[in-house]
Coordinates of C-alpha atoms in Angstrom, one line a residue:
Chain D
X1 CA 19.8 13.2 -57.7
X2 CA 16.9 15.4 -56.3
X3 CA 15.4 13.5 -53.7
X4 CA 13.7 16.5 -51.6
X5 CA 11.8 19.1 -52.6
X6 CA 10.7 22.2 -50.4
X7 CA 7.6 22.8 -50.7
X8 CA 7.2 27.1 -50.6
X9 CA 6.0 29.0 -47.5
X10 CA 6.6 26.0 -45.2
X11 CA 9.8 24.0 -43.7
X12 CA 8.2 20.9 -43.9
X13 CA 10.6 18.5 -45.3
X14 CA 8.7 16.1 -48.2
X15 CA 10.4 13.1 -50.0
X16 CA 9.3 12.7 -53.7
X17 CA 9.9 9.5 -54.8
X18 CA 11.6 9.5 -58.1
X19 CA 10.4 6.5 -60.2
X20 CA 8.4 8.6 -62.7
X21 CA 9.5 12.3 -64.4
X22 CA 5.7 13.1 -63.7
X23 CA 3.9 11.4 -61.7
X24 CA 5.0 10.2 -57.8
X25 CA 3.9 9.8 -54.0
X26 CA 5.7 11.6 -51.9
X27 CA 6.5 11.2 -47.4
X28 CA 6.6 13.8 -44.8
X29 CA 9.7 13.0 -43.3
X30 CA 9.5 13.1 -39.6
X31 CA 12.9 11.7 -39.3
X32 CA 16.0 11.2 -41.4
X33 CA 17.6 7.7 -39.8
X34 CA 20.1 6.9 -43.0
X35 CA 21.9 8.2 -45.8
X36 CA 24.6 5.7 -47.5
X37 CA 25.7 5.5 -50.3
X38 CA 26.8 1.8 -51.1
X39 CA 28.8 0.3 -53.9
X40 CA 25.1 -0.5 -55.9
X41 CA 23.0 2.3 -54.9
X42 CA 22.2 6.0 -53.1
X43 CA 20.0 4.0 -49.4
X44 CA 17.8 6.3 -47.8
X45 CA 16.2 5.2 -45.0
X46 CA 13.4 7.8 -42.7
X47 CA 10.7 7.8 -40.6
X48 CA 7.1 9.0 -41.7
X49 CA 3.7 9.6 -39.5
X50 CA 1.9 8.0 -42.5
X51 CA 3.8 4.6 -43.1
X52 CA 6.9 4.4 -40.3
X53 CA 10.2 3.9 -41.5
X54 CA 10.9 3.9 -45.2
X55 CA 13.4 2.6 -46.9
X56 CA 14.5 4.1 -50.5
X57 CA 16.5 3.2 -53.0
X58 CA 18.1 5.4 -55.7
X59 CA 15.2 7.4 -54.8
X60 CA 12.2 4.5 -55.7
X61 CA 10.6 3.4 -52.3
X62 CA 11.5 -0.4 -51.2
X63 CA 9.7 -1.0 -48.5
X64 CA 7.5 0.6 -46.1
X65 CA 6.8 -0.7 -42.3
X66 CA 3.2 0.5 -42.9
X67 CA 2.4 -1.6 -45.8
X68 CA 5.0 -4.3 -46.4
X69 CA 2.6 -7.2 -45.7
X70 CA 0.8 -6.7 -48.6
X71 CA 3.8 -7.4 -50.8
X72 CA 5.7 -10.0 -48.7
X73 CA 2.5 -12.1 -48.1
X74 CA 1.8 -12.3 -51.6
X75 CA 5.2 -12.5 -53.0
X76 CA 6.1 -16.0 -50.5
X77 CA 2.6 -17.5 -49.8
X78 CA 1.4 -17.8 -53.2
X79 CA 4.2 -19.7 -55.1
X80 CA 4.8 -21.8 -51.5
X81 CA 1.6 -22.8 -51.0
X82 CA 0.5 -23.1 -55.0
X83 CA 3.7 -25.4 -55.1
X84 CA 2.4 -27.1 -51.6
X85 CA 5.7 -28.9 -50.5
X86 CA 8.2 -26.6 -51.6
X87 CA 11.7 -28.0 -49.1
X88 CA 14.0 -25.4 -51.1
X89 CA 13.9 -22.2 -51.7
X90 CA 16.0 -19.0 -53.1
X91 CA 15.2 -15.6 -52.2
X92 CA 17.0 -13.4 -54.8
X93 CA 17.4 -9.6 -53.2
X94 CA 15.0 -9.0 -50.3
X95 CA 17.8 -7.5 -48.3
X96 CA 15.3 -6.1 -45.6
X97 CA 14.8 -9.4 -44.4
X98 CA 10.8 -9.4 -45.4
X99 CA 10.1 -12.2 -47.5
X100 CA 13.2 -14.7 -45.2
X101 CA 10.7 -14.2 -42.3
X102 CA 7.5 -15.2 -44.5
X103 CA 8.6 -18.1 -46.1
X104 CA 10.6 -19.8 -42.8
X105 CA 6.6 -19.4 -41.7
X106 CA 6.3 -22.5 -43.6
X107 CA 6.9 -25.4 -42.0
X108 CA 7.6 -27.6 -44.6
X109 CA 11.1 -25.0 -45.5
X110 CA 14.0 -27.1 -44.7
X111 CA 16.7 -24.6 -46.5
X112 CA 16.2 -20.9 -47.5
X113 CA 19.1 -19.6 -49.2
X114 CA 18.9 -15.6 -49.8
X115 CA 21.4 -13.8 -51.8
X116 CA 21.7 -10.2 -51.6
X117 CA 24.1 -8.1 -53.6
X118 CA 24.2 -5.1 -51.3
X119 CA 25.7 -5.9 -48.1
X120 CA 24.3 -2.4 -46.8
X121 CA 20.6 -3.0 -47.1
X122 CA 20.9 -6.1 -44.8
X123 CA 23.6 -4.1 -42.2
X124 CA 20.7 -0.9 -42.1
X125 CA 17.0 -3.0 -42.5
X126 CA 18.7 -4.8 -39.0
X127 CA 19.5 -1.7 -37.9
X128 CA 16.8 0.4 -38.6
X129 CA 13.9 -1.7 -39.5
X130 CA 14.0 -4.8 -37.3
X131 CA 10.7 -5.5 -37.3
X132 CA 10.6 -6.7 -41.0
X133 CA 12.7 -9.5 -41.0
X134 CA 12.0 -10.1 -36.8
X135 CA 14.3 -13.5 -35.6
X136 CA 14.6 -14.5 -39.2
X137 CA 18.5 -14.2 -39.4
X138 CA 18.9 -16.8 -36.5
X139 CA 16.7 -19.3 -38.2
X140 CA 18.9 -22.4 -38.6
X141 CA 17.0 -23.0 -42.0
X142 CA 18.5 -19.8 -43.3
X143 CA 21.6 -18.9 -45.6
X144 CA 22.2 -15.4 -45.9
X145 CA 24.5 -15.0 -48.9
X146 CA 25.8 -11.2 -49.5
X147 CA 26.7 -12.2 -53.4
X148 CA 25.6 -11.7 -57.0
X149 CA 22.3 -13.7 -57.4
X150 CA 23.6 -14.2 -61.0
X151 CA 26.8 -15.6 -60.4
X152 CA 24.7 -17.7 -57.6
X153 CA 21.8 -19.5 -59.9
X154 CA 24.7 -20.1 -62.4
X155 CA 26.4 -22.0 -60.4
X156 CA 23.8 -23.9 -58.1
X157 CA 23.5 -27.4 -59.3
X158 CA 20.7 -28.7 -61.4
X159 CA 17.2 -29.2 -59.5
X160 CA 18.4 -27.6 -56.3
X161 CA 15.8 -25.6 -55.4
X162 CA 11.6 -26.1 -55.6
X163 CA 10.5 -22.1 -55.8
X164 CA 12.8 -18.8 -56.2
X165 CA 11.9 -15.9 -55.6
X166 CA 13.0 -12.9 -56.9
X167 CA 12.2 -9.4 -54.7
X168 CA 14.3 -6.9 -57.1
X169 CA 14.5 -3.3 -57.9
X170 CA 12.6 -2.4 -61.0
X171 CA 14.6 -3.4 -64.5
X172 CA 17.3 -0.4 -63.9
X173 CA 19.9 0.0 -62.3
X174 CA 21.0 -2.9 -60.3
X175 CA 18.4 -5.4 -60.6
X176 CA 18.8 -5.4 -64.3
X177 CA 20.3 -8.4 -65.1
X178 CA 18.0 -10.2 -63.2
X179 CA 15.6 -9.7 -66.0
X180 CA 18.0 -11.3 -68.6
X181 CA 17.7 -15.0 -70.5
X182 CA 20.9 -16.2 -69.0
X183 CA 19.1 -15.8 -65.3
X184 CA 15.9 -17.5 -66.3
X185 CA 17.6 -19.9 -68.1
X186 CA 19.6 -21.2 -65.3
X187 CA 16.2 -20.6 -62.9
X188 CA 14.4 -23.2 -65.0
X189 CA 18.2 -25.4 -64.9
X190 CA 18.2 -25.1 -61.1
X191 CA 14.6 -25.7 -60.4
X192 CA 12.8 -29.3 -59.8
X193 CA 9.9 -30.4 -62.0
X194 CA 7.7 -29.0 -60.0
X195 CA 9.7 -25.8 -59.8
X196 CA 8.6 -22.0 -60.0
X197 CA 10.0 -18.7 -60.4
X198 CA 8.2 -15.1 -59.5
X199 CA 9.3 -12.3 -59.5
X200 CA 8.3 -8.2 -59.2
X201 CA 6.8 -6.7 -62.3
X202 CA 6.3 -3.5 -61.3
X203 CA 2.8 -1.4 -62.4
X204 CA 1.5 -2.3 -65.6
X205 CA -1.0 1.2 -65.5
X206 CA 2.8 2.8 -65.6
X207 CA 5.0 0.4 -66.7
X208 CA 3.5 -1.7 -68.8
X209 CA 6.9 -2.8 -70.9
X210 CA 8.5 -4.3 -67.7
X211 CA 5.5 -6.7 -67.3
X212 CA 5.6 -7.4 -71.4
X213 CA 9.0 -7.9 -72.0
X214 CA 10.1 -10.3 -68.4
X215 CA 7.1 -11.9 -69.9
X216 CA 7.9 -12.5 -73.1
X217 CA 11.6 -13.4 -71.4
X218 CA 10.3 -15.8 -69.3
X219 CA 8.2 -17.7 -72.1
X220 CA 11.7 -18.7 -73.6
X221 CA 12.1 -20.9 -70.5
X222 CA 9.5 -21.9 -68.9
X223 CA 5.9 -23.6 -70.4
X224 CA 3.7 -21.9 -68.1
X225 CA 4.3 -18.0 -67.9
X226 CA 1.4 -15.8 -66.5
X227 CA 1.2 -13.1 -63.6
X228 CA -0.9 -12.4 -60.3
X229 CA -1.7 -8.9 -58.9
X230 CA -1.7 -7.8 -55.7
X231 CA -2.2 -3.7 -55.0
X232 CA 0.4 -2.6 -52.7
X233 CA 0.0 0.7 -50.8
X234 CA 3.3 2.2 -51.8
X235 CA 3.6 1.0 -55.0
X236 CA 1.1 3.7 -56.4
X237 CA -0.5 3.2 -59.5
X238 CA -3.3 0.4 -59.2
X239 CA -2.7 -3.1 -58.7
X240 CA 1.4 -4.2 -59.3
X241 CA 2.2 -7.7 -61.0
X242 CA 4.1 -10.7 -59.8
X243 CA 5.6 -12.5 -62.5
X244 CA 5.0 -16.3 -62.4
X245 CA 7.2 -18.6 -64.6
X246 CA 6.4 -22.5 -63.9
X247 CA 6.8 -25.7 -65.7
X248 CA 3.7 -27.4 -64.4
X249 CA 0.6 -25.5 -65.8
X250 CA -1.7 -27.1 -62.8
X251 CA 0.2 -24.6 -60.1
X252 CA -2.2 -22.1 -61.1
X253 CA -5.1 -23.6 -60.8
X254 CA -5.6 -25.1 -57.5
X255 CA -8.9 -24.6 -55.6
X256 CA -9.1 -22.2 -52.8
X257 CA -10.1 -25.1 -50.0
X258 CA -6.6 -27.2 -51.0
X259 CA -4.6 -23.7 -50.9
X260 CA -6.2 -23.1 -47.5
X261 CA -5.4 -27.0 -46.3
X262 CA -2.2 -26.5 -47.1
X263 CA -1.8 -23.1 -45.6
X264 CA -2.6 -24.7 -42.1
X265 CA -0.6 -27.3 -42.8
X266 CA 2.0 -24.9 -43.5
X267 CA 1.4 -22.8 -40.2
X268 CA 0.5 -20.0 -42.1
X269 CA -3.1 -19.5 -42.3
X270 CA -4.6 -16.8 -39.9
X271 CA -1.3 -15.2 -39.5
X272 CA -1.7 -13.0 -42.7
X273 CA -3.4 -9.5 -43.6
X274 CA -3.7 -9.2 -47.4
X275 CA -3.6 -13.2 -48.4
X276 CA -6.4 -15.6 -47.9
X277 CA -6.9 -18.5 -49.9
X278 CA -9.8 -16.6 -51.7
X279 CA -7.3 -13.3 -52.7
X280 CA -4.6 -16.3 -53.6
X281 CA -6.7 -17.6 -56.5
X282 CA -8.6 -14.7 -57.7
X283 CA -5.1 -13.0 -58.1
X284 CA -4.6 -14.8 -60.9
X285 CA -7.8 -13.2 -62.3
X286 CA -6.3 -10.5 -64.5
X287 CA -7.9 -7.5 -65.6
X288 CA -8.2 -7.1 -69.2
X289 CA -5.9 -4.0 -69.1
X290 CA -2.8 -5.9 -67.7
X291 CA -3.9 -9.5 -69.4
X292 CA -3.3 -7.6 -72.5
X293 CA 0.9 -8.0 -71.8
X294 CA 0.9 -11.6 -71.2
X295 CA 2.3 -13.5 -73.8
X296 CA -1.1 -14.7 -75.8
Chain R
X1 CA -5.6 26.6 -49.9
X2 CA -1.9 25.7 -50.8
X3 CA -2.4 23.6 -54.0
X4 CA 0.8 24.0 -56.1
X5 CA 4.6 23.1 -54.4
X6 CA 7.2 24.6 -56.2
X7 CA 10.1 21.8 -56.9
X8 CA 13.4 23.8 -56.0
X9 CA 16.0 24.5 -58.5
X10 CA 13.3 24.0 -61.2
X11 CA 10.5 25.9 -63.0
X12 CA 8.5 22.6 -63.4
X13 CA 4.8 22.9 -61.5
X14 CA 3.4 20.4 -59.5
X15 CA -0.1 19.9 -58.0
X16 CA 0.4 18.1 -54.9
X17 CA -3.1 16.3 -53.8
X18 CA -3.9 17.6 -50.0
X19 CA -6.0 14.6 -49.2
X20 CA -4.1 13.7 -46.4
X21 CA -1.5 16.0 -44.3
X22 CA 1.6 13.8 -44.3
X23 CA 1.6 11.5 -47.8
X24 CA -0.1 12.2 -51.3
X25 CA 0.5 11.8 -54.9
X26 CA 1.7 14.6 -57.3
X27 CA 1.3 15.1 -60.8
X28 CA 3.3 17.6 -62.7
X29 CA 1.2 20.0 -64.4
X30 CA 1.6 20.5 -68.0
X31 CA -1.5 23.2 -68.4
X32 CA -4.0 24.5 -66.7
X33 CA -7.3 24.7 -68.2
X34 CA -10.1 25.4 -65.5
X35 CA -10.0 26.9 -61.9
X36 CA -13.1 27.9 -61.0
X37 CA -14.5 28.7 -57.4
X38 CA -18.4 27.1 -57.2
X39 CA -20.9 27.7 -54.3
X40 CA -20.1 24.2 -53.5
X41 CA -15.8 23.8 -54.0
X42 CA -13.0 24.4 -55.2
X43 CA -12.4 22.6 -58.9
X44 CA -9.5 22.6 -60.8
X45 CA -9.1 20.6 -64.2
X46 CA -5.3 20.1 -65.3
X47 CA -3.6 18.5 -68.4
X48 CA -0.7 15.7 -67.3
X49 CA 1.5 13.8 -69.6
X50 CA 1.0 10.4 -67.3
X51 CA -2.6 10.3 -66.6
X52 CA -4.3 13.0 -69.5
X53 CA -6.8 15.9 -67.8
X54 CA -7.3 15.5 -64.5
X55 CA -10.4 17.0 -62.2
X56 CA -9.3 18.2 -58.4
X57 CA -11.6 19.1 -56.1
X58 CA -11.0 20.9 -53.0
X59 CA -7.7 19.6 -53.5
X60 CA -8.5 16.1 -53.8
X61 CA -8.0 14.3 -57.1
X62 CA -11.6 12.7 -58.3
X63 CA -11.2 11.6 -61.7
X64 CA -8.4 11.1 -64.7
X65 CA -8.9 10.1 -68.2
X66 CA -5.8 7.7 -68.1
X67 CA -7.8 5.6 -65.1
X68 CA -11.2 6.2 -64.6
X69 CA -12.1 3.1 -66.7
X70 CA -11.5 1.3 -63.4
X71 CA -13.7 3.4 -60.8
X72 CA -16.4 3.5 -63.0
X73 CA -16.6 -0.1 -64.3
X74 CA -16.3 -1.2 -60.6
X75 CA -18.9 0.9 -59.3
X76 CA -21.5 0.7 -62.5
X77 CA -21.7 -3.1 -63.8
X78 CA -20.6 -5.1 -60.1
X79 CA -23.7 -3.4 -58.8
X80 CA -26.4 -3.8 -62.1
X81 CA -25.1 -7.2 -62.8
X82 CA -25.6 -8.2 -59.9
X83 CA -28.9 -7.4 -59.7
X84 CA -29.4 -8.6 -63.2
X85 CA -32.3 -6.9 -63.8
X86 CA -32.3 -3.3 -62.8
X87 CA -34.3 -0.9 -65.3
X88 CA -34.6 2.0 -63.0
X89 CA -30.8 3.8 -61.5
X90 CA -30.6 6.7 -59.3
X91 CA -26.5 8.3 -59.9
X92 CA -26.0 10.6 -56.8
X93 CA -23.1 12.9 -57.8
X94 CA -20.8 11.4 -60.8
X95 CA -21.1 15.2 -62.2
X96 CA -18.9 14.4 -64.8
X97 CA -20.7 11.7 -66.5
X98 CA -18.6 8.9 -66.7
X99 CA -21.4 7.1 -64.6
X100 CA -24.1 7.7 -66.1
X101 CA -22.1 6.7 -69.6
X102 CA -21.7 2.5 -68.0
X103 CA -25.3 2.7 -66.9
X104 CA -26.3 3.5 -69.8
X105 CA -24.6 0.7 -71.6
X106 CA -27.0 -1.5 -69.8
X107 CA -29.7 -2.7 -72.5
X108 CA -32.4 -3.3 -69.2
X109 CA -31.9 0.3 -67.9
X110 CA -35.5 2.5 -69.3
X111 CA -34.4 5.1 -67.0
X112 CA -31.0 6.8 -65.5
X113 CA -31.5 9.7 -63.1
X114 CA -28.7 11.9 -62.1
X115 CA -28.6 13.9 -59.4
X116 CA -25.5 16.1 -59.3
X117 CA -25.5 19.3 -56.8
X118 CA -22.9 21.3 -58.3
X119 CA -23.9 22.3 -61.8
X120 CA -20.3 23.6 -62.4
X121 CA -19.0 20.4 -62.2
X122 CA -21.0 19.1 -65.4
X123 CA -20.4 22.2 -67.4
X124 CA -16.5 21.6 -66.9
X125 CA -17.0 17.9 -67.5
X126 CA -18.3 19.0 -70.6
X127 CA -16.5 21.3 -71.8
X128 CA -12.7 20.2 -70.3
X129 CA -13.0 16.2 -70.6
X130 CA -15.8 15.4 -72.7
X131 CA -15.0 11.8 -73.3
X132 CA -15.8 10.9 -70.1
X133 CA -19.5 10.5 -70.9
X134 CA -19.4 10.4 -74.3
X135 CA -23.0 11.1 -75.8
X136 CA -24.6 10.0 -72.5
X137 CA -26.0 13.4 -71.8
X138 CA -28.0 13.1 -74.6
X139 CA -29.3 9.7 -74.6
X140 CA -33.3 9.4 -74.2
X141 CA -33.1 7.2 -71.0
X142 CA -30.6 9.9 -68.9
X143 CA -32.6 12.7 -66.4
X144 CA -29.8 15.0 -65.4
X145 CA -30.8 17.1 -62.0
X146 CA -28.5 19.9 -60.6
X147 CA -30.0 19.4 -57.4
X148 CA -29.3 18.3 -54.3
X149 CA -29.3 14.5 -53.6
X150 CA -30.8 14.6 -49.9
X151 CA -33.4 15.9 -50.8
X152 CA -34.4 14.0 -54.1
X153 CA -34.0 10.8 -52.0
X154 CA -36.4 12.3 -49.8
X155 CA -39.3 13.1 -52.0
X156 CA -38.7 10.2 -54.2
X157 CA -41.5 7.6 -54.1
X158 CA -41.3 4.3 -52.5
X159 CA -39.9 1.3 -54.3
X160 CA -38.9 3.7 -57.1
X161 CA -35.4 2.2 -58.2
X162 CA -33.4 -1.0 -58.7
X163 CA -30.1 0.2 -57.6
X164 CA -28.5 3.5 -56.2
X165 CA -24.9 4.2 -57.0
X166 CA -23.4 7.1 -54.7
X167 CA -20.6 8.7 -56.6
X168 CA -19.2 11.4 -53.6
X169 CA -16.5 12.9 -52.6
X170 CA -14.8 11.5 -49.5
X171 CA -17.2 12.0 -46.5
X172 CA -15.6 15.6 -45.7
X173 CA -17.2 18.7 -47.2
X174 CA -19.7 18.9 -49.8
X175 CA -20.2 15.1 -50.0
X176 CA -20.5 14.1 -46.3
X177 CA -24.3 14.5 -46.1
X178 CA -24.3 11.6 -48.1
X179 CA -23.4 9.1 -45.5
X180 CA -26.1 9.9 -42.9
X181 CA -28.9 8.0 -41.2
X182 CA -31.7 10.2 -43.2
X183 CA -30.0 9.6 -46.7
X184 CA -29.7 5.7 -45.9
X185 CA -32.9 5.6 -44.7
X186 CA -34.4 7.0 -47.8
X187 CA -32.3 5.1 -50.1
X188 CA -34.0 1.9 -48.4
X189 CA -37.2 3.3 -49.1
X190 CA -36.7 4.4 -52.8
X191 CA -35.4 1.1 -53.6
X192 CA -37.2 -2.3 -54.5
X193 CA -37.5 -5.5 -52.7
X194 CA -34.0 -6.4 -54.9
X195 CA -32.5 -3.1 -54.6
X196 CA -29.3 -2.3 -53.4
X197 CA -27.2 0.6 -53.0
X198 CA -23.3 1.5 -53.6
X199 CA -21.1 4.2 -52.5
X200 CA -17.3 4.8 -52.5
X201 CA -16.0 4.6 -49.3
X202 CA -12.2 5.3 -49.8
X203 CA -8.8 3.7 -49.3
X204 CA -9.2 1.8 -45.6
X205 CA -5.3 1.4 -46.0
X206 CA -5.4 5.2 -45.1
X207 CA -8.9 6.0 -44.0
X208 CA -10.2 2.8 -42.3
X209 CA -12.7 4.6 -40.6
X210 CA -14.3 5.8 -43.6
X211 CA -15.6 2.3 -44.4
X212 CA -16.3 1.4 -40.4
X213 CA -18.7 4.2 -39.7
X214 CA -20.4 4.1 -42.9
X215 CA -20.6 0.9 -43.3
X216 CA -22.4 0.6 -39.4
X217 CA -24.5 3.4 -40.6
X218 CA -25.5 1.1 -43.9
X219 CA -26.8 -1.4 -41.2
X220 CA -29.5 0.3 -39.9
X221 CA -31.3 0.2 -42.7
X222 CA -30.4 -2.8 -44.5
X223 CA -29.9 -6.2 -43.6
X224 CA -27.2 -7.5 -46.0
X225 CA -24.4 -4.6 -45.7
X226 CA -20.6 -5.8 -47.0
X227 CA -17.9 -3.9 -49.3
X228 CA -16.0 -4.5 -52.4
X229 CA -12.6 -3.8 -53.6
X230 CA -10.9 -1.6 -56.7
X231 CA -7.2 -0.9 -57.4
X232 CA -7.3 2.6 -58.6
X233 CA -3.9 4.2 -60.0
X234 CA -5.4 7.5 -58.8
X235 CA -6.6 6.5 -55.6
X236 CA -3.3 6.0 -54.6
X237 CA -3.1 3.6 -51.1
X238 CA -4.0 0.0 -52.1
X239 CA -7.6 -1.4 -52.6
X240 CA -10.1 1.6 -52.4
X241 CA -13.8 0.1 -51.3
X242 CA -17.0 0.0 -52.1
X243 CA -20.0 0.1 -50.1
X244 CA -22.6 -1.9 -50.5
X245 CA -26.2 -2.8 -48.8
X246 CA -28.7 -4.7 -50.2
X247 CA -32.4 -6.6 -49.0
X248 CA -31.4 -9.8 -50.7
X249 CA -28.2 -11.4 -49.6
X250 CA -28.0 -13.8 -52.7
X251 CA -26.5 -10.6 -54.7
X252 CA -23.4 -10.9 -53.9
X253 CA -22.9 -14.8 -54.3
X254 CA -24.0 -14.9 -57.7
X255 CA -21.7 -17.2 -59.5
X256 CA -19.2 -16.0 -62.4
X257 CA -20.9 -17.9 -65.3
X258 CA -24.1 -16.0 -64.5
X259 CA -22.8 -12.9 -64.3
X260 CA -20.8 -13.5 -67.4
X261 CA -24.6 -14.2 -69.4
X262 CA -26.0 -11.4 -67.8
X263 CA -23.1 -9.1 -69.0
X264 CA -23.2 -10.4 -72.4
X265 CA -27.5 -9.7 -72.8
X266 CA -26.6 -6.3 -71.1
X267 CA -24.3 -5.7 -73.8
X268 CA -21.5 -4.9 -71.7
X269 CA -19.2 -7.8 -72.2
X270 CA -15.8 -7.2 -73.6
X271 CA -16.5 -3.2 -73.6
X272 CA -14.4 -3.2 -70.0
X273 CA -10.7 -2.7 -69.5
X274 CA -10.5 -3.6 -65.5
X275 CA -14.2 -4.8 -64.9
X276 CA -14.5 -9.1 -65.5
X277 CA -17.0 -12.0 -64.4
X278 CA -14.2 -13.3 -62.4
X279 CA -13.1 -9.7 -60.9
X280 CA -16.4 -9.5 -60.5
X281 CA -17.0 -12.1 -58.2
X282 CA -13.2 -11.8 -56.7
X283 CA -14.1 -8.2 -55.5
X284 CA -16.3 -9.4 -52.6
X285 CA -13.3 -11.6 -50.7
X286 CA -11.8 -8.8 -48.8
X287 CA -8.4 -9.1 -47.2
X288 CA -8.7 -9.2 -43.2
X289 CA -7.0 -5.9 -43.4
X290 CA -10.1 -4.6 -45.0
X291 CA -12.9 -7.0 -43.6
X292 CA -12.1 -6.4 -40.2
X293 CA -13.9 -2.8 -40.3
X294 CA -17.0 -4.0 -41.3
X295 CA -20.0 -4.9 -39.0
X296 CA -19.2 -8.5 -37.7

């Protein structure tokens, strides 16, 4: 794969990210740090003076130091604090460590189990990008599993766990199969009555299908399926969707001054840079262009 | 000006925005149909498979057909509906008409002036995306100037518009006459007792001090000064914002159900694609990462 290009008359060295054949952001790169190529996938990792270090995978950027709040805040706080006592939780990917560290911010987490499939993300994100996850390893509260989230949800027991949450790739390459029936179906097995799933739904201006077609997975499972946006930096193209699959339709709905009681309850409140209780329920506000892929 | 990097190993061409030095978005070119130099810029319109024809200026990308519903939704009916009433609009660049097209929508607008300095920029809208403003050039209500906004705010008569809507280029070049004392002076002048006035102030993700110093400048001359926020595809670096400062501070806490009956005797609900009651209202709750560059 061709992940830089030269730009003529200059030795600057630019990444173009590859996610689209015609359309991408692309990094002066200051700084190569990594280049690994692990059983799952080709890890990049650089530095840039725009966004610090970078991590890329199978030429689609992961994760930024520059921007990553915006994604982890909205990814952990919204289902934890929409759900409002959530005890258990499974992170699904997420190797850098960034959404570990936001949801042992809640004090009410007793266990957070986080199963990674590529062993390598974790080893270099310690190494090369420690600020994301921070002292989120050593928490007692954490299980770092390097495993197939699959295989894991299929054999957790029934009810284990009140939220998951799901920080894939896009639907190719390895995190494909977390977009299959057989994972949401055991999601909704392993979840408590109160239990939700989200997960990453990419950019509906550029990928619509991804967000129309987890959807219309999702509704096979679970009673209340809808989405929340959030506009991440890095992920170009307008605002990105966050799948939300539920079995208690109220989770959606709950007024911005419980959200923030419960987010200083929780510890979290004043600690974030993209989330407020405000953002947290208007996120659910969809645009007519992206409603328009929600099962009706 | 380099504006075209040449990918190596292929004959594919690719504009690369120059906005900033060390990150940007690139669109691979699938024709050229305009490059024209003007007194005032450089302009370049191009044909893409992801976003349609797109207009560069000076390098920096200012408007696609596959997303300008979203710019020009946001920065038309948030500012008109909140007012509610707001027969007289001054459009301060906006050359391509897209605009002057949503104000025009409005039942309660008698009269849309459009002040536009570089008249290449309109014939090239014309000509090269004509959708864009549809048969708004035509329409009975719309004054089109080539002229030079400054100065029209200067000899315009006291009290003589509802609602400004500043359409520039970033605050560099042609467009940064735009965000001085004399212009915000003026447009406190020209406007009525309810009047209020909106610019674009870019992406504080990557130019927070675009925001911060016009937005200081803003209060001088009006007492209720805040911003709004718009996911843009094309914008590319999270919420893009937009300026506002009014006389009345009530206009931006008008509640969703209002602005919902306003829309629908302005004719403008359901004819939006990004624009809602609910966006509407959500717009205002900034995230700290935003708020904090605006005048405590």
């Amino acid at each position: 794969m061709l992940l830089y290009g030269v730009m003529a008359m200059t030795t600057d060295v630019w990444l173009n990210e590859t996610l689209y054949p015609d359309w991408g952001q692309r990094f002066l790169v200051t700084r190569e740090l990594a280049r690994v190529k692990s059983p799952f996938q080709d890890i990049v990792i650089f530095e840039s003076s725009s966004h610090g270090r970078v991590m890329v995978l199978d030429g689609i950027i992961q994760i930024t130091e520059g921007d990553e709040f915006v994604y982890q805040e909205m990814l952990t706080h919204v289902p934890l604090l929409a759900h409002g006592n959530a005890a258990n939780v499974l992170i699904i990917g997420a190797g850098d460590g960034g959404v570990l560290r936001r949801v042992l911010q809640h004090r009410e987490v007793q266990r957070a189990v986080m199963v990674e499939i590529d062993g390598e993300v974790i080893r270099l994100a310690k190494q090369f990008l420690p600020g994301i996850a921070g002292s989120a390893w050593d928490d007692k509260r954490a299980e770092v599993i390097v495993g197939d989230g699959i295989d894991y949800v299929k054999r957790a027991p029934d009810g284990a766990f009140d939220a998951i949450i799901v920080d894939s790739t896009d639907p190719i390459g390895v995190g494909e199969v977390l977009f299959t029936d057989e994972f949401y179906a055991n999601a909704a097995r392993i979840l408590t009555g109160r239990g939700l799933v989200v997960n990453q739904c990419g950019v509906p201006f550029m990928q619509a299908d991804e967000l129309r077609e987890t959807s219309a997975r999702r509704a096979k499972f679970f009673p209340h399926v809808s989405a929340y946006v959030a506009a991440v930096p890095t992920y170009v193209g307008g605002f990105m969707t966050l799948g939300w699959a539920a079995k208690d339709a109220t989770l959606t709905r709950i007024a911005a001054d419980t959200i923030r009681a419960r987010a200083e309850a929780a510890g979290v409140l004043g600690t974030t840079r993209y989330w407020t209780p405000e953002i947290h329920v208007g996120a659910f506000n969809l645009p007519p262009y992206i409603a328009q892929h929600l099962p009706g």
